[in-house]
Short mmCIF file of C-alpha atoms in Angstrom, two decimals:
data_model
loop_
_atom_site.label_atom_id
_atom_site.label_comp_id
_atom_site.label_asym_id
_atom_site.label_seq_id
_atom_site.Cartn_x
_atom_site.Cartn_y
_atom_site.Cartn_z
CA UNK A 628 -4.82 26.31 43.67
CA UNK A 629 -5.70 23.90 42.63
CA UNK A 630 -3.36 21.24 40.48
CA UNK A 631 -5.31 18.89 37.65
CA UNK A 632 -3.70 16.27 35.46
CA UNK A 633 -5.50 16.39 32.29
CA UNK A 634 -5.13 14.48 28.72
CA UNK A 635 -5.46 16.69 26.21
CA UNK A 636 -3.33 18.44 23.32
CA UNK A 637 -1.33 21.16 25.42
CA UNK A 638 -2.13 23.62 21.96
CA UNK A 639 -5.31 23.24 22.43
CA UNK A 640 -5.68 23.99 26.76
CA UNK A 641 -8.12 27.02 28.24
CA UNK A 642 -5.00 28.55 29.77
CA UNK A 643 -3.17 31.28 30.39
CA UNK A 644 -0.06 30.21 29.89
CA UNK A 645 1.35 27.08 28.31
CA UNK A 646 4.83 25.80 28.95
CA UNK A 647 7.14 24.78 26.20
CA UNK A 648 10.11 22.09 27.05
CA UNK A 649 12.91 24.35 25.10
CA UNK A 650 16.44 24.19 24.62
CA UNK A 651 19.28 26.86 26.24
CA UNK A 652 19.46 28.28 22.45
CA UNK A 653 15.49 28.72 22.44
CA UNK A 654 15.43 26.84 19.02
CA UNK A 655 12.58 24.92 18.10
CA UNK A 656 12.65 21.58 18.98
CA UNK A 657 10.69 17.98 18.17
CA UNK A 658 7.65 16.59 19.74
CA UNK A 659 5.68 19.05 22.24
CA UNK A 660 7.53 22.06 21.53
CA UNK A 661 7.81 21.60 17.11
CA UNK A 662 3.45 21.26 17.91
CA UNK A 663 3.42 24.74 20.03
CA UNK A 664 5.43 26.63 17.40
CA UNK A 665 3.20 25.48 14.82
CA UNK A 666 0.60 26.30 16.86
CA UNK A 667 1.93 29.78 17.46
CA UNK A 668 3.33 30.44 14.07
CA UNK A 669 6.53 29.56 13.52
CA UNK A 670 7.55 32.64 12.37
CA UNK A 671 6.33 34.94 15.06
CA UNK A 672 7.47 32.38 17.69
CA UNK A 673 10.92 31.89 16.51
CA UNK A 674 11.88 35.49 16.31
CA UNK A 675 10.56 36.36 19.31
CA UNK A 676 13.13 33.51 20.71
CA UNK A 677 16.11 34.98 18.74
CA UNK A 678 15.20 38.24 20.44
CA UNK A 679 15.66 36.96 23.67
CA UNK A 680 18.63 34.68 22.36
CA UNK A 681 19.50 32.43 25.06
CA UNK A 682 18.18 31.25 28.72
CA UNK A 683 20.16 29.13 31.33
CA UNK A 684 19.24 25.60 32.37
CA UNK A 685 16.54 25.39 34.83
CA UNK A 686 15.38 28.78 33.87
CA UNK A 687 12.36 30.11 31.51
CA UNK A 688 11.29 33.20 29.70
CA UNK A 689 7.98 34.33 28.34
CA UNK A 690 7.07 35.78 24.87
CA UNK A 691 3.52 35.97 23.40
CA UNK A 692 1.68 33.12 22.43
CA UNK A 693 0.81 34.55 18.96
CA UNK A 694 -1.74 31.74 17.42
CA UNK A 695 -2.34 29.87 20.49
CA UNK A 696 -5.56 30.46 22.92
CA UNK A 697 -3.05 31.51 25.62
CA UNK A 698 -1.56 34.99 26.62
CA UNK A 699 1.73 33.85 26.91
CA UNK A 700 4.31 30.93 26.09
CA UNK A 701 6.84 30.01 28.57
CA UNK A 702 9.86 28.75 27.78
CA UNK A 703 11.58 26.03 30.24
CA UNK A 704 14.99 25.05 29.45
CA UNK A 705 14.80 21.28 30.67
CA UNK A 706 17.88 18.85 31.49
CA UNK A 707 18.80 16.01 29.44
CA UNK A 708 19.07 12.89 31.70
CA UNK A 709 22.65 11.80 32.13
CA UNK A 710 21.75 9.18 34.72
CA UNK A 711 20.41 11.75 37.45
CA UNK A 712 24.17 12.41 39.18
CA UNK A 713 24.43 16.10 37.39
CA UNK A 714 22.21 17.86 39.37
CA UNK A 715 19.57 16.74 37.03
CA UNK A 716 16.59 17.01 39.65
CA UNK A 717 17.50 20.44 40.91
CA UNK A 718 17.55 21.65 37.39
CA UNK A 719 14.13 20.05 36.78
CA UNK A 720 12.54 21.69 39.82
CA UNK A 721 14.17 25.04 38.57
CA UNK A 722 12.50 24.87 35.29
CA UNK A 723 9.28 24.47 36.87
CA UNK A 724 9.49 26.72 39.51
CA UNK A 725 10.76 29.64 37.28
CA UNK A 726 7.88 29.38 34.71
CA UNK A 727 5.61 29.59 37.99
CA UNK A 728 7.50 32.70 39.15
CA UNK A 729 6.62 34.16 35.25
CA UNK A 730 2.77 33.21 35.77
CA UNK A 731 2.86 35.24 38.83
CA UNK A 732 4.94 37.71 37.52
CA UNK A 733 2.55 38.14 34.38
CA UNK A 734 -0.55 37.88 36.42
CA UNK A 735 -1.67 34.30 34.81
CA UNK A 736 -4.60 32.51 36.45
CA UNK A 737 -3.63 29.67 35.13
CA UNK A 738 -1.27 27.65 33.32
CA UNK A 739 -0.42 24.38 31.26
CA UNK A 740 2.88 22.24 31.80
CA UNK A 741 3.52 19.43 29.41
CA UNK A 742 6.07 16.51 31.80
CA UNK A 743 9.42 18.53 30.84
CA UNK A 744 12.07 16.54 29.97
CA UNK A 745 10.13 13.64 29.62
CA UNK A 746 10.28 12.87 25.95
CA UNK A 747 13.79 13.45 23.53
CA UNK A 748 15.17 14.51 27.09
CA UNK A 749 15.26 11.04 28.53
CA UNK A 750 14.27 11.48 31.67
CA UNK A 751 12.70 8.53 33.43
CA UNK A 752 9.05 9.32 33.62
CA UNK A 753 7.74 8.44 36.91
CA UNK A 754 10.75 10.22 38.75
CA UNK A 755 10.07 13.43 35.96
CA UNK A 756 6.30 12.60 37.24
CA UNK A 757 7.35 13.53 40.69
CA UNK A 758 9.24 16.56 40.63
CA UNK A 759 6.23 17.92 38.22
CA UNK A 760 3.81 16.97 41.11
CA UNK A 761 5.78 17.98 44.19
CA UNK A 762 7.26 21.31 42.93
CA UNK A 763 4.06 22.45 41.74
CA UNK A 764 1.84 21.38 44.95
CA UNK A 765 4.45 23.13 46.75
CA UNK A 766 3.96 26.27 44.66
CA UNK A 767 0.25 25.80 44.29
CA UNK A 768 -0.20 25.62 48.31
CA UNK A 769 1.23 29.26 48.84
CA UNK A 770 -0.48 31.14 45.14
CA UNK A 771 -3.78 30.96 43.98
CA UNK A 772 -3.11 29.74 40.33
CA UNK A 773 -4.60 26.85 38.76
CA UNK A 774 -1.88 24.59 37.31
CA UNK A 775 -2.60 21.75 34.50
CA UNK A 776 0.05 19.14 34.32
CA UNK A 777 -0.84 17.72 30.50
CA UNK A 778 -0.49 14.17 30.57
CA UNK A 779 -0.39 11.78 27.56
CA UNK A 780 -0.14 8.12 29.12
CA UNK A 781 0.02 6.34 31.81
CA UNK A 782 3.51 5.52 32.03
CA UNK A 783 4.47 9.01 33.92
CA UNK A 784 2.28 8.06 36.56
CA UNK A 785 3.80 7.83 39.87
CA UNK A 786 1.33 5.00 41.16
CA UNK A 787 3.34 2.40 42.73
CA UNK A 788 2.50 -1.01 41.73
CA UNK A 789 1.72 -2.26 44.90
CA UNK A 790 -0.93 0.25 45.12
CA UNK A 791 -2.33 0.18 41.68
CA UNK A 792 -2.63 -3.54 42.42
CA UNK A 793 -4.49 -3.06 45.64
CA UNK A 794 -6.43 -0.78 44.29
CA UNK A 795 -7.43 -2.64 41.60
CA UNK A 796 -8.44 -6.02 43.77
CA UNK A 797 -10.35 -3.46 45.64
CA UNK A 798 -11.97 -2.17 42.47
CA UNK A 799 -12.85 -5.90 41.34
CA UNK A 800 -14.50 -7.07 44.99
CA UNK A 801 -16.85 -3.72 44.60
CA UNK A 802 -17.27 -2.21 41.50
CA UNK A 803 -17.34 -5.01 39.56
CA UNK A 804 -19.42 -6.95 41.60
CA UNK A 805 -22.10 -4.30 42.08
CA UNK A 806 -22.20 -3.94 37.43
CA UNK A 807 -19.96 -6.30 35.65
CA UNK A 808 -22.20 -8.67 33.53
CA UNK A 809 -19.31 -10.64 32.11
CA UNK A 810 -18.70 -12.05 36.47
CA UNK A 811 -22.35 -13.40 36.54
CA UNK A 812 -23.18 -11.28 39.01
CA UNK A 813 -25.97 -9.76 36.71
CA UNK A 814 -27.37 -13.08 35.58
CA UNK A 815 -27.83 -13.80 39.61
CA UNK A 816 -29.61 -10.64 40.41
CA UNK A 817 -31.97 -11.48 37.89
CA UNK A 818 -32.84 -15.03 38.76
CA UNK A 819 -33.11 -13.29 42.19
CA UNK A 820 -35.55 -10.44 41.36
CA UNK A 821 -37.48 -13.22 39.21
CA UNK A 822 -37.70 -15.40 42.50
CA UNK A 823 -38.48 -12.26 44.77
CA UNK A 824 -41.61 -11.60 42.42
CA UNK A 825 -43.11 -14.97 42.10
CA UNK A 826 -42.83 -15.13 46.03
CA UNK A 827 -44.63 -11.48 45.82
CA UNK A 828 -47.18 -12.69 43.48
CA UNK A 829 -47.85 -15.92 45.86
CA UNK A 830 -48.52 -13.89 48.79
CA UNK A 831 -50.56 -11.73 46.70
CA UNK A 832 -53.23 -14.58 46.18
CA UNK A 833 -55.60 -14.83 49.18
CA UNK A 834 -55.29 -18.12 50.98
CA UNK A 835 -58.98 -19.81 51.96
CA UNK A 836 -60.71 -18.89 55.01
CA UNK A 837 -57.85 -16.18 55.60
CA UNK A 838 -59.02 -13.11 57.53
CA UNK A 839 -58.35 -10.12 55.98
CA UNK A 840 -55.81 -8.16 57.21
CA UNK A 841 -57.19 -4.67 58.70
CA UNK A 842 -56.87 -1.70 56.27
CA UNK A 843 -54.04 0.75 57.35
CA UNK A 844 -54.71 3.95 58.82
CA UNK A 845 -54.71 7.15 55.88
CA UNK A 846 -51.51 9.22 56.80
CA UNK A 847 -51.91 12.75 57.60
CA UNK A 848 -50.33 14.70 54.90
CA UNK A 849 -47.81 17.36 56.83
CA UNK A 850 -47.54 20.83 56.30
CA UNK A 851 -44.25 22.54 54.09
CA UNK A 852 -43.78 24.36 57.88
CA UNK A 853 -43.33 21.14 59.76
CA UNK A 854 -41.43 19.20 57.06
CA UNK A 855 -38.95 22.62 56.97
CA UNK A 856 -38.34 21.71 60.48
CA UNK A 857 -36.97 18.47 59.90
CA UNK A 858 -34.08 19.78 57.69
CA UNK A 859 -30.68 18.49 58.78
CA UNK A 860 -27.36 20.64 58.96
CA UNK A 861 -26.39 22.49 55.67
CA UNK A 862 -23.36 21.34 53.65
CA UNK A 863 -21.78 25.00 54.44
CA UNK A 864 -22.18 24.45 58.33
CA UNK A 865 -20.89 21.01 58.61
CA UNK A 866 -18.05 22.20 56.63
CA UNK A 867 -17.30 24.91 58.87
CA UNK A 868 -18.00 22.94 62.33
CA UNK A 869 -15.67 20.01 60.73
CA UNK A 870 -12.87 22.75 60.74
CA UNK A 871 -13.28 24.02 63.54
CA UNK A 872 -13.68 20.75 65.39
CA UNK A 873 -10.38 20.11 64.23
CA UNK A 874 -8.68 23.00 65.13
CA UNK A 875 -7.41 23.64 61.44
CA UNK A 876 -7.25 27.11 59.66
CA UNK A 877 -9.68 27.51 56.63
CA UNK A 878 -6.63 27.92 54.12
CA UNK A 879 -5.30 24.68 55.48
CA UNK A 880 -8.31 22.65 54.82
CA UNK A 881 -9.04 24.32 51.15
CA UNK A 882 -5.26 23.96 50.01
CA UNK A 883 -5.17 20.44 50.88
CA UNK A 884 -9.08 20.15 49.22
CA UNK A 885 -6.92 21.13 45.90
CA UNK A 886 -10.29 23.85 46.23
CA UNK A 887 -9.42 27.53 45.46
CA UNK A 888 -9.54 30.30 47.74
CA UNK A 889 -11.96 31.99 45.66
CA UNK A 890 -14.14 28.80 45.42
CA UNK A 891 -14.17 27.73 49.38
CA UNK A 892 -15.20 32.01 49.90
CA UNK A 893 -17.97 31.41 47.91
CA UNK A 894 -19.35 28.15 50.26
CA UNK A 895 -18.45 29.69 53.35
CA UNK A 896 -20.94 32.68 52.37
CA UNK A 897 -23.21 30.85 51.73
CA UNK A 898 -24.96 28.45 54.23
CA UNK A 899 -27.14 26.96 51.41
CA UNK A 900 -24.67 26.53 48.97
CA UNK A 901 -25.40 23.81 46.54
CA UNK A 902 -21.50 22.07 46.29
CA UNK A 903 -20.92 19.19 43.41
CA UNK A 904 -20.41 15.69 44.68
CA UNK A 905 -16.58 16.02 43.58
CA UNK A 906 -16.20 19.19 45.69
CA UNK A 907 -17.74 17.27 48.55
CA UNK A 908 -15.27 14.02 48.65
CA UNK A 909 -12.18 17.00 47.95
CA UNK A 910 -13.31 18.23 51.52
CA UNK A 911 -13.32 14.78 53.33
CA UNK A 912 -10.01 13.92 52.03
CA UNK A 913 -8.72 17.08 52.85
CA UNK A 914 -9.97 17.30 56.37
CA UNK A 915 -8.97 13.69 56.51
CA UNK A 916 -12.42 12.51 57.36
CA UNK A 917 -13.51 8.69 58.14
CA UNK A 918 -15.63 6.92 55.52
CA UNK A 919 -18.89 7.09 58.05
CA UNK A 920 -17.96 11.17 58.43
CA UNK A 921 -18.07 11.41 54.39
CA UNK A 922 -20.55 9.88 54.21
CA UNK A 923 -22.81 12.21 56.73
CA UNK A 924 -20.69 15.35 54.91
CA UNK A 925 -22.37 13.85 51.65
CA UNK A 926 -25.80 13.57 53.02
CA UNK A 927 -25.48 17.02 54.01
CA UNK A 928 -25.03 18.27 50.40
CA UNK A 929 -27.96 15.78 49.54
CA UNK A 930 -25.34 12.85 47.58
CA UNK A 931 -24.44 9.69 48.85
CA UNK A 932 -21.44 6.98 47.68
CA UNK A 933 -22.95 5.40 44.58
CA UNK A 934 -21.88 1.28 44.47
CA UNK A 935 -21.87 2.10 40.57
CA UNK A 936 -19.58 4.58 40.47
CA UNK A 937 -15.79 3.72 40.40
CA UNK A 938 -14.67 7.16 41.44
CA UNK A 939 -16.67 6.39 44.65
CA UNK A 940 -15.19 3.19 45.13
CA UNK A 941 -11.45 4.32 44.86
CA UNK A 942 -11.78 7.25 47.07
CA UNK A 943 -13.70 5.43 49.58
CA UNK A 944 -10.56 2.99 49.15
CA UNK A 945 -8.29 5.82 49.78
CA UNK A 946 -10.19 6.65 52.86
CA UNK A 947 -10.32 3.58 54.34
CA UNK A 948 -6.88 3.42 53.57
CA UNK A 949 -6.07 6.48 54.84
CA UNK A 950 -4.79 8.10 52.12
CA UNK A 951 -5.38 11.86 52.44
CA UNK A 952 -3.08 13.11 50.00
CA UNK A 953 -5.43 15.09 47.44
CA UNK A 954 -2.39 14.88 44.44
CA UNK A 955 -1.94 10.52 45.11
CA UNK A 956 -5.92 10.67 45.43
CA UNK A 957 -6.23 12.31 41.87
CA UNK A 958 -3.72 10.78 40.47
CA UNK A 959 -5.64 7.23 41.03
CA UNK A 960 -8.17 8.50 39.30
CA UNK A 961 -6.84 10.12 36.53
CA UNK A 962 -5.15 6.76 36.40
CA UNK A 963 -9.04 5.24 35.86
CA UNK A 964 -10.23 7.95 33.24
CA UNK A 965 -12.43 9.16 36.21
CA UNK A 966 -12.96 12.55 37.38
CA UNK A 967 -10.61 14.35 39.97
CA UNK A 968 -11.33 15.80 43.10
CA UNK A 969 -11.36 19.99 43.83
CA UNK A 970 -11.16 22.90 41.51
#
């Protein structure tokens, strides 16, 4: 753990490991893989390949990354589509899975998939899309490796329509509301807060033969002690009692947080540990938690749901919605450019 979907140039990823889409022959090929061999060096790369000479389909093998920021490349030989009645799937998964096996195998912490077979390979992107996601939360659930599925556009996404669509209504009746300019909505609130201060400034002006009204009482300024008193539950412990109100094991809730094991050891030994907001809202979808229960788990760690935030508005729509699964979750908002939930 955990699993991000990222934009970025797959040369250029803090990883480990990157993955390149590659042929049974090893040669290099167009698109993704011609960028990490030039990346690599050419050179280097391709003999390296001809020293291995050939891998099966649905398989990978690993040679040095050479000129690349990563250790290692990976290469995952990748079906063509021929209209998905070849075993195409099953070879997908393979390719994945095997080039996970290698991280493990070569001690990786992490590691960079581009969408195999995606591209000159013709596979249909949203079903590519979803063997990516579900062979490498699968993976991801029982290792602790962080995985980067490198994303270009949106049209891999795996968002059904209906639910973009919902999502987006949802979006417009909040969101936009609360800071679009362009829906009026800001020229209102002004002529508002213009009314709300003349009305101030009228009742500010003394009225004739009006008693004044009694001066109010100076508060007594409490002590640092007493105040200390007053302190609600720590993140850490309503964390913990959420868990354990629920009957769940730790790994359980952290795995389906898309947090690290490493990451959730460091809050649990910790009872004053200082989480990020995104770390918070990973927890109450993971633990499945009610939009009231987020929001007290959020208080706890000292945020709150912002109305001018869209992240906040689509995974308050996911938990009103119930929809606890971390990877749909992030993939909404990587589908709005906003930032996703865990690691």
């Amino acid at each position: 753990m955990p699993f991000l979907m990222i934009r970025n140039d797959i040369t250029k990823v803090a990883a480990d490991a990157i993955v390149n889409p590659a042929n049974r022959n090893l040669l290099q090929g167009s698109g993704t893989s011609r960028a990490i061999y030039q990346a690599a060096g050419e050179q280097e790369l391709t003999a390296a390949c001809e020293a291995i000479g050939r891998c099966d389909l649905g398989r990978a093998v690993c040679t040095p990354a050479f000129g690349l920021s990563a250790k290692y490349v990976f290469h995952a030989v990748c079906p063509a589509w021929h209209g998905g009645g070849f075993g195409e799937a099953e070879q997908l998964a393979g390719a994945y899975h095997s080039a996970l096996e290698l991280a493990a195998e070569y001690h990786c912490e992490s590691v960079a998939f581009p969408l195999l077979s995606s591209g000159n390979y013709g596979y249909p992107k949203e079903q590519a899309f979803r063997i990516a996601v579900d062979t490498i939360t699968q993976y991801v659930m029982e290792h602790d490796l962080t995985v980067y599925l490198v994303l270009y556009d949106r049209d891999s996404l795996a968002v059904s329509r209906k639910l973009f669509a919902s999502v987006e209504e949802y979006i417009d009746d909040h969101y936009v509301a609360q800071n679009d300019e362009s829906y009026g909505f800001g020229r209102r609130r002004r002529e508002l807060s213009e009314r709300r201060r003349l009305l101030e400034e009228d009742a500010a002006v003394p009225m004739l033969g009006a008693v004044p009204a009694p001066a109010a009482a100076p508060r007594t300024a409490r002590s640092l002690e007493s105040l200390m008193d007053n302190l609600g539950e720590s993140f850490t412990t309503r964390l913990l009692r959420l868990i354990d109100e629920r009957g769940l094991k730790d790994s359980t809730v952290y795995k389906q947080s898309n947090i690290s094991r490493q990451h959730f050891s460091k809050i649990q030994c910790n009872r004053d540990y200082n989480p990020k907001k995104k770390t918070v809202l990973a927890f109450a979808v993971g633990l499945h938690l009610s939009e009231d229960e987020t929001i007290d788990l959020l208080k706890s760690a000292g945020y709150a749901f912002s109305d001018g935030s869209k992240r906040d508005w689509i995974v308050r729509y996911c938990l009103e919605h119930k929809i606890y699964n971390i990877n749909q979750v992030n993939t909404l908002l990587f589908e709005y450019d906003q930032e996703q939930l865990g690691a």
